[in-house]
Structure formats: C-alpha cells, structure tokens
Amino acid sequence: MATGIVGFVVAALCCSTPVLAVLLGAVGLSAVLGYLDYVLIPAMTLFLGIVAYAIYRRQRSA
C-alpha cells in the first residue's frame, strides 16, 4: 500500500507543470514537457489502482 501511495504522490507532484518546466529548463530538457502527459496520467492511474487494490485486500483479510 505504501508503494502505491508514494507513487501516486510522486506522479501528482510531477503534474505541477510550472515547477517541472523550471527544473527541466535548468537542465536543458524543456523539450520533454510536451510528452509528460502521456506518462504521468497513466502512472497516476496505475498507482491509484495499486492503492485501491491494497485497501481491498486489507479489508478482505480483516
């Protein structure tokens, strides 16, 4: 469950485009910003699914 929560939080933090634009611009990778939505939204969905599955398993075993 902790893996899903941490992954979801990391993916949600990466969606803050202004912070990410500044960080990637400082490193010289600002051209990658257009492709981040193709990765971050499925990642958030995956990690949210992991959290939901962990909650389901915890309630089922109790």
mmCIF file of N, CA and C in Angstrom:
data_model
loop_
_atom_site.group_PDB
_atom_site.id
_atom_site.type_symbol
_atom_site.label_atom_id
_atom_site.label_comp_id
_atom_site.label_asym_id
_atom_site.label_seq_id
_atom_site.Cartn_x
_atom_site.Cartn_y
_atom_site.Cartn_z
ATOM 1 N N MET A 1 0.819 -1.187 0.000
ATOM 2 C CA MET A 1 0.000 0.000 0.000
ATOM 3 C C MET A 1 0.862 1.250 0.000
ATOM 4 N N ALA A 2 1.959 1.216 0.707
ATOM 5 C CA ALA A 2 2.839 2.379 0.764
ATOM 6 C C ALA A 2 3.432 2.679 -0.608
ATOM 7 N N THR A 3 3.721 1.647 -1.391
ATOM 8 C CA THR A 3 4.272 1.856 -2.727
ATOM 9 C C THR A 3 3.288 2.598 -3.610
ATOM 10 N N GLY A 4 2.024 2.222 -3.536
ATOM 11 C CA GLY A 4 1.008 2.891 -4.345
ATOM 12 C C GLY A 4 0.808 4.335 -3.939
ATOM 13 N N ILE A 5 0.807 4.591 -2.643
ATOM 14 C CA ILE A 5 0.610 5.958 -2.164
ATOM 15 C C ILE A 5 1.792 6.839 -2.545
ATOM 16 N N VAL A 6 3.004 6.325 -2.339
ATOM 17 C CA VAL A 6 4.195 7.108 -2.689
ATOM 18 C C VAL A 6 4.250 7.362 -4.188
ATOM 19 N N GLY A 7 3.955 6.355 -4.980
ATOM 20 C CA GLY A 7 3.953 6.529 -6.432
ATOM 21 C C GLY A 7 2.917 7.526 -6.890
ATOM 22 N N PHE A 8 1.743 7.483 -6.285
ATOM 23 C CA PHE A 8 0.694 8.426 -6.651
ATOM 24 C C PHE A 8 1.092 9.851 -6.282
ATOM 25 N N VAL A 9 1.683 10.035 -5.133
ATOM 26 C CA VAL A 9 2.106 11.370 -4.704
ATOM 27 C C VAL A 9 3.202 11.904 -5.630
ATOM 28 N N VAL A 10 4.153 11.051 -5.990
ATOM 29 C CA VAL A 10 5.228 11.485 -6.896
ATOM 30 C C VAL A 10 4.655 11.865 -8.258
ATOM 31 N N ALA A 11 3.750 11.062 -8.783
ATOM 32 C CA ALA A 11 3.150 11.377 -10.074
ATOM 33 C C ALA A 11 2.315 12.641 -9.994
ATOM 34 N N ALA A 12 1.624 12.861 -8.882
ATOM 35 C CA ALA A 12 0.832 14.079 -8.729
ATOM 36 C C ALA A 12 1.723 15.314 -8.623
ATOM 37 N N LEU A 13 2.850 15.191 -7.948
ATOM 38 C CA LEU A 13 3.777 16.313 -7.851
ATOM 39 C C LEU A 13 4.397 16.644 -9.202
ATOM 40 N N CYS A 14 4.618 15.644 -10.005
ATOM 41 C CA CYS A 14 5.197 15.893 -11.323
ATOM 42 C C CYS A 14 4.217 16.590 -12.262
ATOM 43 N N CYS A 15 2.949 16.565 -11.933
ATOM 44 C CA CYS A 15 1.962 17.228 -12.780
ATOM 45 C C CYS A 15 1.947 18.740 -12.601
ATOM 46 N N SER A 16 2.637 19.233 -11.621
ATOM 47 C CA SER A 16 2.700 20.688 -11.460
ATOM 48 C C SER A 16 3.662 21.231 -12.511
ATOM 49 N N THR A 17 3.120 21.583 -13.648
ATOM 50 C CA THR A 17 3.896 21.951 -14.827
ATOM 51 C C THR A 17 4.849 23.127 -14.602
ATOM 52 N N PRO A 18 4.474 24.167 -13.884
ATOM 53 C CA PRO A 18 5.444 25.264 -13.726
ATOM 54 C C PRO A 18 6.727 24.842 -13.016
ATOM 55 N N VAL A 19 6.606 24.046 -11.988
ATOM 56 C CA VAL A 19 7.804 23.595 -11.274
ATOM 57 C C VAL A 19 8.626 22.688 -12.179
ATOM 58 N N LEU A 20 7.949 21.805 -12.873
ATOM 59 C CA LEU A 20 8.638 20.885 -13.762
ATOM 60 C C LEU A 20 9.280 21.626 -14.934
ATOM 61 N N ALA A 21 8.618 22.665 -15.433
ATOM 62 C CA ALA A 21 9.183 23.445 -16.537
ATOM 63 C C ALA A 21 10.465 24.148 -16.100
ATOM 64 N N VAL A 22 10.482 24.676 -14.903
ATOM 65 C CA VAL A 22 11.681 25.339 -14.406
ATOM 66 C C VAL A 22 12.809 24.326 -14.205
ATOM 67 N N LEU A 23 12.486 23.197 -13.606
ATOM 68 C CA LEU A 23 13.518 22.184 -13.359
ATOM 69 C C LEU A 23 14.080 21.624 -14.663
ATOM 70 N N LEU A 24 13.204 21.282 -15.592
ATOM 71 C CA LEU A 24 13.681 20.736 -16.859
ATOM 72 C C LEU A 24 14.379 21.801 -17.696
ATOM 73 N N GLY A 25 13.935 23.043 -17.595
ATOM 74 C CA GLY A 25 14.597 24.130 -18.310
ATOM 75 C C GLY A 25 15.997 24.388 -17.783
ATOM 76 N N ALA A 26 16.184 24.233 -16.490
ATOM 77 C CA ALA A 26 17.505 24.435 -15.896
ATOM 78 C C ALA A 26 18.480 23.349 -16.339
ATOM 79 N N VAL A 27 17.971 22.165 -16.601
ATOM 80 C CA VAL A 27 18.825 21.055 -17.007
ATOM 81 C C VAL A 27 18.984 21.011 -18.531
ATOM 82 N N GLY A 28 18.095 21.705 -19.238
ATOM 83 C CA GLY A 28 18.153 21.706 -20.694
ATOM 84 C C GLY A 28 17.239 20.691 -21.344
ATOM 85 N N LEU A 29 16.262 20.211 -20.611
ATOM 86 C CA LEU A 29 15.344 19.204 -21.140
ATOM 87 C C LEU A 29 13.914 19.725 -21.268
ATOM 88 N N SER A 30 13.742 20.995 -21.518
ATOM 89 C CA SER A 30 12.393 21.562 -21.578
ATOM 90 C C SER A 30 11.598 21.070 -22.781
ATOM 91 N N ALA A 31 12.233 20.495 -23.782
ATOM 92 C CA ALA A 31 11.522 19.954 -24.940
ATOM 93 C C ALA A 31 10.707 18.724 -24.570
ATOM 94 N N VAL A 32 10.980 18.112 -23.426
ATOM 95 C CA VAL A 32 10.291 16.902 -22.991
ATOM 96 C C VAL A 32 8.922 17.227 -22.397
ATOM 97 N N LEU A 33 8.657 18.472 -22.065
ATOM 98 C CA LEU A 33 7.411 18.845 -21.383
ATOM 99 C C LEU A 33 6.154 18.455 -22.153
ATOM 100 N N GLY A 34 6.206 18.449 -23.444
ATOM 101 C CA GLY A 34 5.035 18.100 -24.243
ATOM 102 C C GLY A 34 4.636 16.647 -24.129
ATOM 103 N N TYR A 35 5.562 15.800 -23.759
ATOM 104 C CA TYR A 35 5.299 14.365 -23.706
ATOM 105 C C TYR A 35 5.002 13.848 -22.306
ATOM 106 N N LEU A 36 5.065 14.688 -21.305
ATOM 107 C CA LEU A 36 4.877 14.234 -19.933
ATOM 108 C C LEU A 36 3.458 13.755 -19.649
ATOM 109 N N ASP A 37 2.463 14.352 -20.284
ATOM 110 C CA ASP A 37 1.079 13.933 -20.044
ATOM 111 C C ASP A 37 0.843 12.495 -20.476
ATOM 112 N N TYR A 38 1.593 12.031 -21.463
ATOM 113 C CA TYR A 38 1.434 10.650 -21.930
ATOM 114 C C TYR A 38 1.960 9.644 -20.914
ATOM 115 N N VAL A 39 2.786 10.103 -19.986
ATOM 116 C CA VAL A 39 3.373 9.217 -18.994
ATOM 117 C C VAL A 39 2.745 9.419 -17.622
ATOM 118 N N LEU A 40 2.521 10.651 -17.225
ATOM 119 C CA LEU A 40 2.110 10.936 -15.852
ATOM 120 C C LEU A 40 0.676 10.511 -15.545
ATOM 121 N N ILE A 41 -0.242 10.741 -16.448
ATOM 122 C CA ILE A 41 -1.637 10.389 -16.179
ATOM 123 C C ILE A 41 -1.810 8.871 -16.070
ATOM 124 N N PRO A 42 -1.237 8.062 -16.975
ATOM 125 C CA PRO A 42 -1.319 6.612 -16.753
ATOM 126 C C PRO A 42 -0.597 6.158 -15.488
ATOM 127 N N ALA A 43 0.508 6.817 -15.136
ATOM 128 C CA ALA A 43 1.220 6.453 -13.911
ATOM 129 C C ALA A 43 0.355 6.729 -12.689
ATOM 130 N N MET A 44 -0.323 7.876 -12.665
ATOM 131 C CA MET A 44 -1.213 8.170 -11.538
ATOM 132 C C MET A 44 -2.341 7.157 -11.462
ATOM 133 N N THR A 45 -2.895 6.784 -12.601
ATOM 134 C CA THR A 45 -3.967 5.797 -12.625
ATOM 135 C C THR A 45 -3.473 4.442 -12.117
ATOM 136 N N LEU A 46 -2.288 4.042 -12.537
ATOM 137 C CA LEU A 46 -1.720 2.779 -12.089
ATOM 138 C C LEU A 46 -1.501 2.770 -10.584
ATOM 139 N N PHE A 47 -0.884 3.806 -10.043
ATOM 140 C CA PHE A 47 -0.610 3.840 -8.615
ATOM 141 C C PHE A 47 -1.888 3.982 -7.788
ATOM 142 N N LEU A 48 -2.872 4.677 -8.303
ATOM 143 C CA LEU A 48 -4.148 4.759 -7.607
ATOM 144 C C LEU A 48 -4.829 3.389 -7.589
ATOM 145 N N GLY A 49 -4.673 2.632 -8.671
ATOM 146 C CA GLY A 49 -5.195 1.269 -8.706
ATOM 147 C C GLY A 49 -4.502 0.366 -7.702
ATOM 148 N N ILE A 50 -3.194 0.550 -7.527
ATOM 149 C CA ILE A 50 -2.449 -0.237 -6.539
ATOM 150 C C ILE A 50 -2.949 0.072 -5.137
ATOM 151 N N VAL A 51 -3.205 1.345 -4.863
ATOM 152 C CA VAL A 51 -3.727 1.727 -3.545
ATOM 153 C C VAL A 51 -5.109 1.124 -3.330
ATOM 154 N N ALA A 52 -5.965 1.198 -4.334
ATOM 155 C CA ALA A 52 -7.313 0.644 -4.201
ATOM 156 C C ALA A 52 -7.259 -0.868 -3.984
ATOM 157 N N TYR A 53 -6.369 -1.547 -4.684
ATOM 158 C CA TYR A 53 -6.224 -2.993 -4.504
ATOM 159 C C TYR A 53 -5.716 -3.323 -3.102
ATOM 160 N N ALA A 54 -4.773 -2.551 -2.593
ATOM 161 C CA ALA A 54 -4.246 -2.792 -1.248
ATOM 162 C C ALA A 54 -5.321 -2.570 -0.190
ATOM 163 N N ILE A 55 -6.142 -1.549 -0.374
ATOM 164 C CA ILE A 55 -7.243 -1.305 0.576
ATOM 165 C C ILE A 55 -8.248 -2.444 0.514
ATOM 166 N N TYR A 56 -8.542 -2.917 -0.691
ATOM 167 C CA TYR A 56 -9.467 -4.046 -0.858
ATOM 168 C C TYR A 56 -8.931 -5.287 -0.160
ATOM 169 N N ARG A 57 -7.648 -5.583 -0.357
ATOM 170 C CA ARG A 57 -7.046 -6.757 0.276
ATOM 171 C C ARG A 57 -7.023 -6.643 1.786
ATOM 172 N N ARG A 58 -6.765 -5.452 2.288
ATOM 173 C CA ARG A 58 -6.712 -5.245 3.752
ATOM 174 C C ARG A 58 -8.095 -5.439 4.365
ATOM 175 N N GLN A 59 -9.144 -4.923 3.734
ATOM 176 C CA GLN A 59 -10.492 -5.074 4.267
ATOM 177 C C GLN A 59 -10.957 -6.522 4.160
ATOM 178 N N ARG A 60 -10.548 -7.208 3.121
ATOM 179 C CA ARG A 60 -10.972 -8.593 2.915
ATOM 180 C C ARG A 60 -10.335 -9.536 3.938
ATOM 181 N N SER A 61 -9.098 -9.253 4.340
ATOM 182 C CA SER A 61 -8.429 -10.137 5.292
ATOM 183 C C SER A 61 -8.830 -9.854 6.734
ATOM 184 N N ALA A 62 -9.432 -8.716 6.992
ATOM 185 C CA ALA A 62 -9.794 -8.370 8.378
ATOM 186 C C ALA A 62 -11.076 -9.027 8.819
#
